[in-house]
mmCIF file of C-alpha atoms in Angstrom:
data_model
loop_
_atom_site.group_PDB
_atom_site.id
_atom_site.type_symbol
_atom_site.label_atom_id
_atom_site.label_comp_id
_atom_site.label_asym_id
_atom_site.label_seq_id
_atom_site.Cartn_x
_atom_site.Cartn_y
_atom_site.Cartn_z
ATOM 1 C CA UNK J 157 115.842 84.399 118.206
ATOM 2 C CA UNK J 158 119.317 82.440 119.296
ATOM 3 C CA UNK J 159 120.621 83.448 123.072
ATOM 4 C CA UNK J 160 122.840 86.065 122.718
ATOM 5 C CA UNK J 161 121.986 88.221 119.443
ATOM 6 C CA UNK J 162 120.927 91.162 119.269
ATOM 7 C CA UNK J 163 117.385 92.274 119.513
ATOM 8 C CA UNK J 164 115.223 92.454 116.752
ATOM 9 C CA UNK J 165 114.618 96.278 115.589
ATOM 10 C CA UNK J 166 111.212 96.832 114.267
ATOM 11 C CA UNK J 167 112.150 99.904 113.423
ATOM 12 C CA UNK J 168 110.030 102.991 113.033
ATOM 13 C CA UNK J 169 110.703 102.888 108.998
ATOM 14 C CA UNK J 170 110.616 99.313 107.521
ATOM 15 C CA UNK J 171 111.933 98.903 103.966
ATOM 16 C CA UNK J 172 109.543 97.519 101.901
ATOM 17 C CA UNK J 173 111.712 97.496 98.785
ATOM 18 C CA UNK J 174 114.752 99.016 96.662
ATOM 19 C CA UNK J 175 115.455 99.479 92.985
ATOM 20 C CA UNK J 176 118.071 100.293 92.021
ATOM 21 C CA UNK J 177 118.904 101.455 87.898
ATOM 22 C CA UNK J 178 120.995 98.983 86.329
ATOM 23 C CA UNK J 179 120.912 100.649 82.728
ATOM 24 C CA UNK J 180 118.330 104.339 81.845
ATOM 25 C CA UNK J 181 114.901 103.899 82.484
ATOM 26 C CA UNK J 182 111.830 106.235 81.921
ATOM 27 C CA UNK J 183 110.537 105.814 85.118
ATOM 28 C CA UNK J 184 110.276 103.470 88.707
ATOM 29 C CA UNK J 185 107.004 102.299 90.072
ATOM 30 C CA UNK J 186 106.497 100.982 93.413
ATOM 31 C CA UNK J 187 103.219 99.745 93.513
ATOM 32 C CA UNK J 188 101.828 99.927 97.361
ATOM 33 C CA UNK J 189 98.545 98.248 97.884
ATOM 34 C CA UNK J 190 99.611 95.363 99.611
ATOM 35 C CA UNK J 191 100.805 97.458 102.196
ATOM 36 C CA UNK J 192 97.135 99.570 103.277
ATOM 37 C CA UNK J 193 96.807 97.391 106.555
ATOM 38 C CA UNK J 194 100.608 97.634 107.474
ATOM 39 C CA UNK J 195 101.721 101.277 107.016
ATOM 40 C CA UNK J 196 100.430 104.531 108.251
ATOM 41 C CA UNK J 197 102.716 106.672 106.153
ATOM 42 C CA UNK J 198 105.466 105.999 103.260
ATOM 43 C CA UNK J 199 108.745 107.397 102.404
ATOM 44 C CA UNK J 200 110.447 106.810 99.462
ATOM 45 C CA UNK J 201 114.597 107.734 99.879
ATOM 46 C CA UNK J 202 116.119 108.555 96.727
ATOM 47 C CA UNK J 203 119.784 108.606 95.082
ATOM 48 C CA UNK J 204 119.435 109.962 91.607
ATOM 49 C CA UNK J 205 120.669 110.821 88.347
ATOM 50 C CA UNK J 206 120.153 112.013 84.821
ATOM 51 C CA UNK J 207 120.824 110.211 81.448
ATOM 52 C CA UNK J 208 121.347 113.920 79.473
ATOM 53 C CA UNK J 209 123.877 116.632 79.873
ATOM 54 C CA UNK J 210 120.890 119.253 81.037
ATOM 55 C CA UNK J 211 119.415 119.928 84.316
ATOM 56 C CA UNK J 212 116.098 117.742 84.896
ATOM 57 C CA UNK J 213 113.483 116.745 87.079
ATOM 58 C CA UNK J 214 111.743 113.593 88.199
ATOM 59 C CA UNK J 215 108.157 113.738 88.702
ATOM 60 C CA UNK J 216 106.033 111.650 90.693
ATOM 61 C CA UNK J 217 102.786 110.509 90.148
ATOM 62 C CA UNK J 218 99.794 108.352 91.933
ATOM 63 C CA UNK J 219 98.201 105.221 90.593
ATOM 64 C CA UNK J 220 99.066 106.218 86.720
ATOM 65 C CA UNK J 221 96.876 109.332 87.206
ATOM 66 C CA UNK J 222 98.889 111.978 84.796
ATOM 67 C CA UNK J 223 95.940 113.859 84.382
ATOM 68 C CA UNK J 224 95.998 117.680 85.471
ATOM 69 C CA UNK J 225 94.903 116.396 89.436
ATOM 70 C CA UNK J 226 98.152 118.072 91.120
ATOM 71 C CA UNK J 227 99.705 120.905 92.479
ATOM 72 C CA UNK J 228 103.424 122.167 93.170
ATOM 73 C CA UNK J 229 104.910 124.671 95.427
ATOM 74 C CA UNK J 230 108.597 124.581 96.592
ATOM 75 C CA UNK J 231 111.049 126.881 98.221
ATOM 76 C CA UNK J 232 114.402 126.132 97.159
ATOM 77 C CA UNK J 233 117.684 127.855 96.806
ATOM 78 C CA UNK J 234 120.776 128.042 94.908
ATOM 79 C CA UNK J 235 124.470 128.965 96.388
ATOM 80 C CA UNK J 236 123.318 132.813 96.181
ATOM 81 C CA UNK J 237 119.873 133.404 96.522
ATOM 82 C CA UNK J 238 116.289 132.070 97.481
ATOM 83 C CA UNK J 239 112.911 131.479 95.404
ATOM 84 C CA UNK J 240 109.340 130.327 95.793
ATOM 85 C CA UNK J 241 107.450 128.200 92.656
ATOM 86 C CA UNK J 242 103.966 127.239 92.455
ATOM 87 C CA UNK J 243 102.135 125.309 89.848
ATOM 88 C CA UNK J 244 98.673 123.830 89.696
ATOM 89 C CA UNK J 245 96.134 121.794 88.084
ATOM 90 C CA UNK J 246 99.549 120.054 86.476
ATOM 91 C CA UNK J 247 100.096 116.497 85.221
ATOM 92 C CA UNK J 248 102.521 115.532 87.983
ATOM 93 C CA UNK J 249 104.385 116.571 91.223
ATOM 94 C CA UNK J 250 108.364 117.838 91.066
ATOM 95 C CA UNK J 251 109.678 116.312 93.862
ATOM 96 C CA UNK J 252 113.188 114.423 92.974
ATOM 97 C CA UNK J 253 116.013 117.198 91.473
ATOM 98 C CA UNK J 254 118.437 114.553 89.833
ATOM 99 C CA UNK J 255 122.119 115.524 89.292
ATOM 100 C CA UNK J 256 121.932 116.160 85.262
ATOM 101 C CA UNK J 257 124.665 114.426 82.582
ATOM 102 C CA UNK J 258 126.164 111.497 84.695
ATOM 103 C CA UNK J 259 128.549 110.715 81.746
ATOM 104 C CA UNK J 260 129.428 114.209 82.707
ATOM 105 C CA UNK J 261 129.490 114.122 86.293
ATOM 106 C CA UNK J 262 130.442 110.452 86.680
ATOM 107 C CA UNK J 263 129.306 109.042 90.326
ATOM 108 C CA UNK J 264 127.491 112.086 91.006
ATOM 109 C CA UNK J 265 123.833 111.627 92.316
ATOM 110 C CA UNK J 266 121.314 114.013 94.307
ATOM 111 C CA UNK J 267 120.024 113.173 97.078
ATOM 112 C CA UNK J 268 115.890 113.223 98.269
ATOM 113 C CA UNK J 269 113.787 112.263 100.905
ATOM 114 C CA UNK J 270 109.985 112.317 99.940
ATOM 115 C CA UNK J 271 107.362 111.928 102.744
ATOM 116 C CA UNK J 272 103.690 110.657 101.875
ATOM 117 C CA UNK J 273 101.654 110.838 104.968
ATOM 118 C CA UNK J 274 98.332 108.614 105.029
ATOM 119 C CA UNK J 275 98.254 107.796 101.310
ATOM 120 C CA UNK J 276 95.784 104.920 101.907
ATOM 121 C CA UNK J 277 93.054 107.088 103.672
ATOM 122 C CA UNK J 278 90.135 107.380 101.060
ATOM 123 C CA UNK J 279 88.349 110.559 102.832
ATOM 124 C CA UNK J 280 92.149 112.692 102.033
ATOM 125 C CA UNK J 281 94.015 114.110 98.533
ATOM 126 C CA UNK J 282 97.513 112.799 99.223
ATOM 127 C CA UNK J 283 99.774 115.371 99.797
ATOM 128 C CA UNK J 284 103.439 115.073 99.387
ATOM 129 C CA UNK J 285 106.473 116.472 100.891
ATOM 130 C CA UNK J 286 110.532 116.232 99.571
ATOM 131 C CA UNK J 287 113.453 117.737 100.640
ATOM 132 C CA UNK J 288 116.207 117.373 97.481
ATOM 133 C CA UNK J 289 119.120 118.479 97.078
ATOM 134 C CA UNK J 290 122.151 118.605 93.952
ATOM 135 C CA UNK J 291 125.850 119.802 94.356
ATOM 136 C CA UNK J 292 126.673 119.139 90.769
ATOM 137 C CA UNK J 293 125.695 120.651 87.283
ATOM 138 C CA UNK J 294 124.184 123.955 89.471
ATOM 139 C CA UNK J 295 123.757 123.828 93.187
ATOM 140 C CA UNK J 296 119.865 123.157 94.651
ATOM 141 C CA UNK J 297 118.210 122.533 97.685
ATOM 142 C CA UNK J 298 114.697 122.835 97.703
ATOM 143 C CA UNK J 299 111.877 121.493 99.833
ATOM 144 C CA UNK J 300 109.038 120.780 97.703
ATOM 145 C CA UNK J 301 105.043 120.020 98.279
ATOM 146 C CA UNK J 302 102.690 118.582 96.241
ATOM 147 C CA UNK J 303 99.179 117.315 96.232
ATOM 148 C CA UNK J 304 97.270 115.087 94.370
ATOM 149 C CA UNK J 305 93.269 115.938 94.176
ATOM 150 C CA UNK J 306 91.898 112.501 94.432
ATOM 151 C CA UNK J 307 91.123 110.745 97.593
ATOM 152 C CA UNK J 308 91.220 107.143 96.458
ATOM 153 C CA UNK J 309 93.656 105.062 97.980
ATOM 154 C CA UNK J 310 97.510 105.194 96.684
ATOM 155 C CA UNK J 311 98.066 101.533 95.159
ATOM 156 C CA UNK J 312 100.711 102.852 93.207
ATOM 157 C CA UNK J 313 103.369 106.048 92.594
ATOM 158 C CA UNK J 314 105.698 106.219 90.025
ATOM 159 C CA UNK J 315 109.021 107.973 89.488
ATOM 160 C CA UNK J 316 109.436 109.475 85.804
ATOM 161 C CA UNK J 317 112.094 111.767 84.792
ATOM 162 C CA UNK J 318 110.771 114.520 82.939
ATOM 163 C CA UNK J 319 112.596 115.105 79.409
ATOM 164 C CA UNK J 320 115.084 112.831 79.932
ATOM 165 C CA UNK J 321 115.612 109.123 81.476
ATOM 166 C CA UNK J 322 116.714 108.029 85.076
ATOM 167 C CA UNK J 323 120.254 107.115 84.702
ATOM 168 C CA UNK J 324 121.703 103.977 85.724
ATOM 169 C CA UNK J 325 122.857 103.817 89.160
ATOM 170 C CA UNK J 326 120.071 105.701 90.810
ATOM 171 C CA UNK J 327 118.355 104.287 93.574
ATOM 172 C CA UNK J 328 115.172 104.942 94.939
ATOM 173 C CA UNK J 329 114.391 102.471 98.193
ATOM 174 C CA UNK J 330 110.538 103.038 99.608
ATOM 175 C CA UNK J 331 109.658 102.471 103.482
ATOM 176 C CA UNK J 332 106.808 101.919 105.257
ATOM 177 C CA UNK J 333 105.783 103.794 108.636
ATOM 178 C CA UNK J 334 103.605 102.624 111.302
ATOM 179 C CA UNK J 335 100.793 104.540 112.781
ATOM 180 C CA UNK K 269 120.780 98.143 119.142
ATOM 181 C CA UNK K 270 118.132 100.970 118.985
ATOM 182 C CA UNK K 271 114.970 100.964 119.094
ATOM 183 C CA UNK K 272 112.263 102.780 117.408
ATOM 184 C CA UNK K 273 108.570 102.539 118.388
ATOM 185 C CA UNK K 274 105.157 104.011 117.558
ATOM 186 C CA UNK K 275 103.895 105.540 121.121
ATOM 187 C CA UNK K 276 100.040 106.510 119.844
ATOM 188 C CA UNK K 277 98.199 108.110 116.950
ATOM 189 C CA UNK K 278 95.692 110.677 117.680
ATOM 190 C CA UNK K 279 92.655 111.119 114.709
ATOM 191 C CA UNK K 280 90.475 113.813 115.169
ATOM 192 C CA UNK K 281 86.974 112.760 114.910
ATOM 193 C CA UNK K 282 83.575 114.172 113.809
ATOM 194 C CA UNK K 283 83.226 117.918 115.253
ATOM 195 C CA UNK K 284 86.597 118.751 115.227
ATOM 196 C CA UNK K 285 89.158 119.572 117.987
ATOM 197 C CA UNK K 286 90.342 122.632 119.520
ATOM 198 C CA UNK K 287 94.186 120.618 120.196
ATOM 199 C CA UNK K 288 95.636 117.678 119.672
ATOM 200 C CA UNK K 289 97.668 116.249 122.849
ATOM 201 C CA UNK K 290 99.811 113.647 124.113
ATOM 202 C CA UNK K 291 100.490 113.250 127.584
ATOM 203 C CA UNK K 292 102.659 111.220 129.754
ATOM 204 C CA UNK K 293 105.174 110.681 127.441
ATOM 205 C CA UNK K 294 107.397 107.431 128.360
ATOM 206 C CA UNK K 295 110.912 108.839 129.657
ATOM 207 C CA UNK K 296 112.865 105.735 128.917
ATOM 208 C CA UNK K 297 113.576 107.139 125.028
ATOM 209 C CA UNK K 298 116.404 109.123 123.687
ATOM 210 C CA UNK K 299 114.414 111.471 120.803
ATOM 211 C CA UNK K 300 111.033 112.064 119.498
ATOM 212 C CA UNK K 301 109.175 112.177 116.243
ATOM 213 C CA UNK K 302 106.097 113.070 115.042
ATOM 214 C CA UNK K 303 104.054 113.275 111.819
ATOM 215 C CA UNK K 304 101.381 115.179 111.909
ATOM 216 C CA UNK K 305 98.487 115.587 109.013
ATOM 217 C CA UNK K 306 96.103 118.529 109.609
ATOM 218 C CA UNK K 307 93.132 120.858 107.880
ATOM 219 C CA UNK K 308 91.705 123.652 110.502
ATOM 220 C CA UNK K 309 90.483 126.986 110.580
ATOM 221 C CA UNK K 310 93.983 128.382 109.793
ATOM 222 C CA UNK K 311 97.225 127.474 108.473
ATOM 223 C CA UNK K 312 99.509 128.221 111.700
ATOM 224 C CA UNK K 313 100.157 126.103 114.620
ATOM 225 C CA UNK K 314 101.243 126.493 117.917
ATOM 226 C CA UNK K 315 103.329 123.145 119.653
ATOM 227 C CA UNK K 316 103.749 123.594 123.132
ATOM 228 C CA UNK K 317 106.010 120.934 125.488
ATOM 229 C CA UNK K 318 104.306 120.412 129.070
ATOM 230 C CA UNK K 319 101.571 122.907 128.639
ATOM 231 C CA UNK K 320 104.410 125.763 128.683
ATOM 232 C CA UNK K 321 102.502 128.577 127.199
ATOM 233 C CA UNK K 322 105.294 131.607 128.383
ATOM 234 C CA UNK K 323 107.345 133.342 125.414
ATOM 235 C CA UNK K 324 110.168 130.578 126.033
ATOM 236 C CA UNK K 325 110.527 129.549 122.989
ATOM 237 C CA UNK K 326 112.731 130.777 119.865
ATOM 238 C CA UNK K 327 112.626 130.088 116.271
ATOM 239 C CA UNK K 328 114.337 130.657 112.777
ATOM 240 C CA UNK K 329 112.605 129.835 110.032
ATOM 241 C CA UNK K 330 112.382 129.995 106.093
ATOM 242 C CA UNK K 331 108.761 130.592 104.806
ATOM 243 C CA UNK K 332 107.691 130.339 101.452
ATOM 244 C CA UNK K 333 104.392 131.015 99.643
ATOM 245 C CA UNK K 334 104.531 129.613 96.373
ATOM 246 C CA UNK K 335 106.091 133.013 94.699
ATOM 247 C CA UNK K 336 108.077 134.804 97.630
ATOM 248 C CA UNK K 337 110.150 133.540 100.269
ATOM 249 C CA UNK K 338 111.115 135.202 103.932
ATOM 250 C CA UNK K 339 113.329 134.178 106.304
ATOM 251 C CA UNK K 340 112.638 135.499 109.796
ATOM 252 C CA UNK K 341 113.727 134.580 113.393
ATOM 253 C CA UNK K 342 111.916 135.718 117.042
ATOM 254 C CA UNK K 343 110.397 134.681 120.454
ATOM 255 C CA UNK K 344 106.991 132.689 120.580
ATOM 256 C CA UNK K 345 104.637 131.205 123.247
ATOM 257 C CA UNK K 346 105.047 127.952 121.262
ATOM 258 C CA UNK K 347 106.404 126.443 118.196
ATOM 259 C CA UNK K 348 105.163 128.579 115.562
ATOM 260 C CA UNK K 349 104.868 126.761 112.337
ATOM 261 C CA UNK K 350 102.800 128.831 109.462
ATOM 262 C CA UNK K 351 102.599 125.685 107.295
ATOM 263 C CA UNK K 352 101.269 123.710 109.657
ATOM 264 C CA UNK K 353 98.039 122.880 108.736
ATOM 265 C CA UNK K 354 95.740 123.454 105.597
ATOM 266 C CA UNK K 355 92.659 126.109 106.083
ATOM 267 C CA UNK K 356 89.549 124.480 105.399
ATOM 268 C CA UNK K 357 88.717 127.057 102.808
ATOM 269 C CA UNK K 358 91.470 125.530 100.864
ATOM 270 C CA UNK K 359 90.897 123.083 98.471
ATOM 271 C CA UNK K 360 88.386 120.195 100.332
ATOM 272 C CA UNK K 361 90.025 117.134 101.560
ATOM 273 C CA UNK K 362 93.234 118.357 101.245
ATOM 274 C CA UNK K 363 95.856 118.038 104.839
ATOM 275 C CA UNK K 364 99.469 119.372 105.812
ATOM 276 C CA UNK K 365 102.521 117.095 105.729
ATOM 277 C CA UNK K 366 104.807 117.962 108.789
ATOM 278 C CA UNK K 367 106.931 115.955 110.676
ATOM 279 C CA UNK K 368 109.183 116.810 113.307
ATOM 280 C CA UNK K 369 112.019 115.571 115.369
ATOM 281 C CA UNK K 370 112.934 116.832 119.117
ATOM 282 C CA UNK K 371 116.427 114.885 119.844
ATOM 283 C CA UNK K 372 117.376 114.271 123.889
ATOM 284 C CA UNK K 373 113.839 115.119 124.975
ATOM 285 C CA UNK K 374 113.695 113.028 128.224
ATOM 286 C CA UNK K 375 117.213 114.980 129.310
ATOM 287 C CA UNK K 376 117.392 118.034 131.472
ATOM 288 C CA UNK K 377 118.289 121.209 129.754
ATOM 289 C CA UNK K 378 117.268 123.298 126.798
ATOM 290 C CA UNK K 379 115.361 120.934 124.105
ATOM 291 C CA UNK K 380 115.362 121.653 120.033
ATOM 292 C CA UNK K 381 113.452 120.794 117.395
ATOM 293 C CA UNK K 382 113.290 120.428 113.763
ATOM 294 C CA UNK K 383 110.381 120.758 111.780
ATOM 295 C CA UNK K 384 109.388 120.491 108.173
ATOM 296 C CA UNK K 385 105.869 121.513 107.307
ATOM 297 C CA UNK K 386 103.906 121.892 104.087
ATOM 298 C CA UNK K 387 100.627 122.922 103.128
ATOM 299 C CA UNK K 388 99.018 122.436 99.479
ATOM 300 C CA UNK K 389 96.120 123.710 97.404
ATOM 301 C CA UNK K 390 95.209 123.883 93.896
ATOM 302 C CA UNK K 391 95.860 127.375 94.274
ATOM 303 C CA UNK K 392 99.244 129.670 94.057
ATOM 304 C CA UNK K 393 99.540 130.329 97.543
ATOM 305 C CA UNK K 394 100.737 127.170 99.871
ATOM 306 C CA UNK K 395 103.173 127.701 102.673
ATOM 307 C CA UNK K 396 106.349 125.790 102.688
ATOM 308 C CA UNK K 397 108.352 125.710 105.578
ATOM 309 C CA UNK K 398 111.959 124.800 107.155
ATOM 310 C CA UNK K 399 112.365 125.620 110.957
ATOM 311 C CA UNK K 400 114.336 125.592 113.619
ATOM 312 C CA UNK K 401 112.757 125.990 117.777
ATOM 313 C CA UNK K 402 114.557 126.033 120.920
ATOM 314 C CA UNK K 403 112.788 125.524 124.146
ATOM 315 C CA UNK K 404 114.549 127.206 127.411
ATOM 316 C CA UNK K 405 112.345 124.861 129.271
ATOM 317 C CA UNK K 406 114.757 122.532 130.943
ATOM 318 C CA UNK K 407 112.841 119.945 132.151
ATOM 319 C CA UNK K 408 111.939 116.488 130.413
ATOM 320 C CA UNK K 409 109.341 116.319 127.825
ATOM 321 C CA UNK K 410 106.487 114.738 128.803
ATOM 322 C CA UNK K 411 103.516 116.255 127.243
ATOM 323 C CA UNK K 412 103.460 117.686 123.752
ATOM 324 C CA UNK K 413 100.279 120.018 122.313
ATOM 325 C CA UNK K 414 99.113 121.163 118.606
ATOM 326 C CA UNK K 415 96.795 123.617 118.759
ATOM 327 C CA UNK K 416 95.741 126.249 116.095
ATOM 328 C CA UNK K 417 98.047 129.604 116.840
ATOM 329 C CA UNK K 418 94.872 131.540 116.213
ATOM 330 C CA UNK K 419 92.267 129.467 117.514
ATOM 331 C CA UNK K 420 89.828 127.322 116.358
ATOM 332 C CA UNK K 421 89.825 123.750 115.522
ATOM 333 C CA UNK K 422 91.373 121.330 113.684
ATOM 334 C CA UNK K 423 88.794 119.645 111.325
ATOM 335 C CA UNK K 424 87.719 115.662 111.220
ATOM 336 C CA UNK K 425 90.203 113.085 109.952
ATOM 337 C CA UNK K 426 93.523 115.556 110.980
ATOM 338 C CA UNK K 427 95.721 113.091 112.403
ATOM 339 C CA UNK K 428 99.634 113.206 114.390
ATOM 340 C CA UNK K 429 101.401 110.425 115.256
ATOM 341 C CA UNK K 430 104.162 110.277 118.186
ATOM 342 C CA UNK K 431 107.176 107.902 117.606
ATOM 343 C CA UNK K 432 110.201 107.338 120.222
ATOM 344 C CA UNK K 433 113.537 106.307 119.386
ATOM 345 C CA UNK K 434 115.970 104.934 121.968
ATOM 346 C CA UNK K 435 119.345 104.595 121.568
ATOM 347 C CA UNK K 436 121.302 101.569 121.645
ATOM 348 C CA UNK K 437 123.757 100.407 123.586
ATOM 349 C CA UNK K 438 127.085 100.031 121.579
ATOM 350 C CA UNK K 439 129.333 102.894 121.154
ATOM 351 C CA UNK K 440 130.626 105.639 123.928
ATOM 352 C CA UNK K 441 129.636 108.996 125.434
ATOM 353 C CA UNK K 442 131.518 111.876 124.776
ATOM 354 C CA UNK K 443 131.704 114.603 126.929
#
């Protein structure tokens, strides 16, 4: 480093990598291997939309496993009242709650943080955490869990939207966290 | 510029442990965080800051269970977190996902914390869990405990991390 700049930041998060929707896709796939000796923990940080005009979800799922090896729960709200969900031996996790019709609700994206603590351990099922949230097309915040009953190591999760595609302009950026 | 930094990782090994500690906590930071990944013999925790055990701490929360949610608020000998950690009659292998963050904790005066905890299972019930704590404890933080609320231990392979974040040095204080 030069006299006189500033200090390099390691940083507790380190961004591995970003995509970012450029025209509707099914689904985003980070694939994470490379990363087993690095990282402790991931988070993946997303900005999202719909392509339809209906409310939607985005599921997430571990190295292309969409057999019926997860679990849901959530607690999430609306602007007037509170609810618990659960759902199990399912083909995914719910954990990104995209703003619906973006040629409806131009600009408008949710917003989500999803934690994966020690996906690379081979003795755990992953389990999942995501707080989301939607001020458009119906108002939702929810913080969702999810597990998936495997214990091999993550080497890949993917992002799929659920009936309809991931419109462009979503983002989804994944970081890595030391431990 | 700030700074993050990993202080140490605590894994619990074969046999289990009754609490998971960190002491002597570096005071030259500005907040904590944690991440903590647990299976015990129950599903509630108990994080206490320098081995303060009284009933000085308060909490809101928001509690769900998979079908019904309940928001409550009280006094506690600790953090109380009811999703904090997966019961080893739960589905095998499976750990909680918590992490929480305690800004100003090497300042004097009343600390706070945030915490988001989940618990899963390939079952209906799993607790899911927003929370708010407050500390009257007005000294620095420089010890911070998990234990099981009930007793107990937590099982082999439970792990918490401990991260500090310091501020940097550009912009002003405000009174």
């Amino acid at each position: 480093m030069l006299v006189g700049n500033e200090a390099y930041d390691p940083g507790i998060y380190d961004l591995i990598s970003t995509t970012l929707i450029t025209s509707n896709t099914a689904s985003v796939t980070f694939n994470v291997s490379a990363f087993a000796g690095t990282y402790k923990h991931l988070q993946i940080r997303a900005i999202a939309a719909g392509s339809s005009s209906f409310n939607d979800n985005i599921d997430l799922t571990f190295n292309g496993d969409t057999g019926s090896n997860y679990s849901y729960h959530a607690l999430y709200g609306d602007a007037s009242s509170a609810r618990g969900e659960n759902s199990t031996s399912r083909a995914n996790i719910a954990a990104v709650v995209p703003v619906s019709g973006i040629s409806s609700y131009a600009n408008q994206f949710s917003a989500s943080v999803i934690d994966i603590l020690d996906p690379y351990s081979t003795s755990k099922n992953t389990t999942v955490k995501t707080l989301t949230t939607r001020v458009q097309n119906g108002f939702y915040i929810g913080l969702h869990t999810g597990a998936w009953f495997n214990t091999s190591a993550i080497n890949s999760i993917t992002l799929t939207g659920r009936a309809y595609s991931i419109a462009s302009g979503s983002r989804f950026s994944i970081y890595g966290l030391k431990g | 510029m700030a700074t993050k930094e990993l202080i140490s990782t605590v894994t619990v090994g074969a046999g289990g442990s009754s609490s998971i500690n960190f002491a002597s906590i570096p005071q030259d930071g500005t907040d904590l965080f944690l991440t903590l990944n647990l299976r015990g013999d129950a599903t509630t925790i108990t994080s206490r800051f320098n081995a303060d055990s009284g009933s000085n701490y308060t909490y809101v929360r928001f509690l769900g269970t998979g079908s019904a949610v309940s928001p409550s608020s009280g006094t506690s000998t600790g953090m109380y977190n009811a999703a904090g950690c997966v019961n080893v009659g739960w589905t095998e292998s499976t750990f909680s996902n918590v992490t929480i963050y305690i800004p100003n904790y090497s300042l004097t005066g009343v600390k706070y914390a945030s915490v988001d905890s989940v618990t899963e299972q390939n079952s209906s019930l799993a607790y899911v869990e927003i929370s708010g704590h407050k500390w009257s404890g007005t000294s620095a933080i420089n010890q911070f405990t998990v234990l099981l609320n009930a007793g107990g231990n937590f099982a082999e392979g439970s792990t918490a991390s401990l991260y500090k974040i310091t501020k940097g040095s550009g912009g002003a204080s405000v009174a």
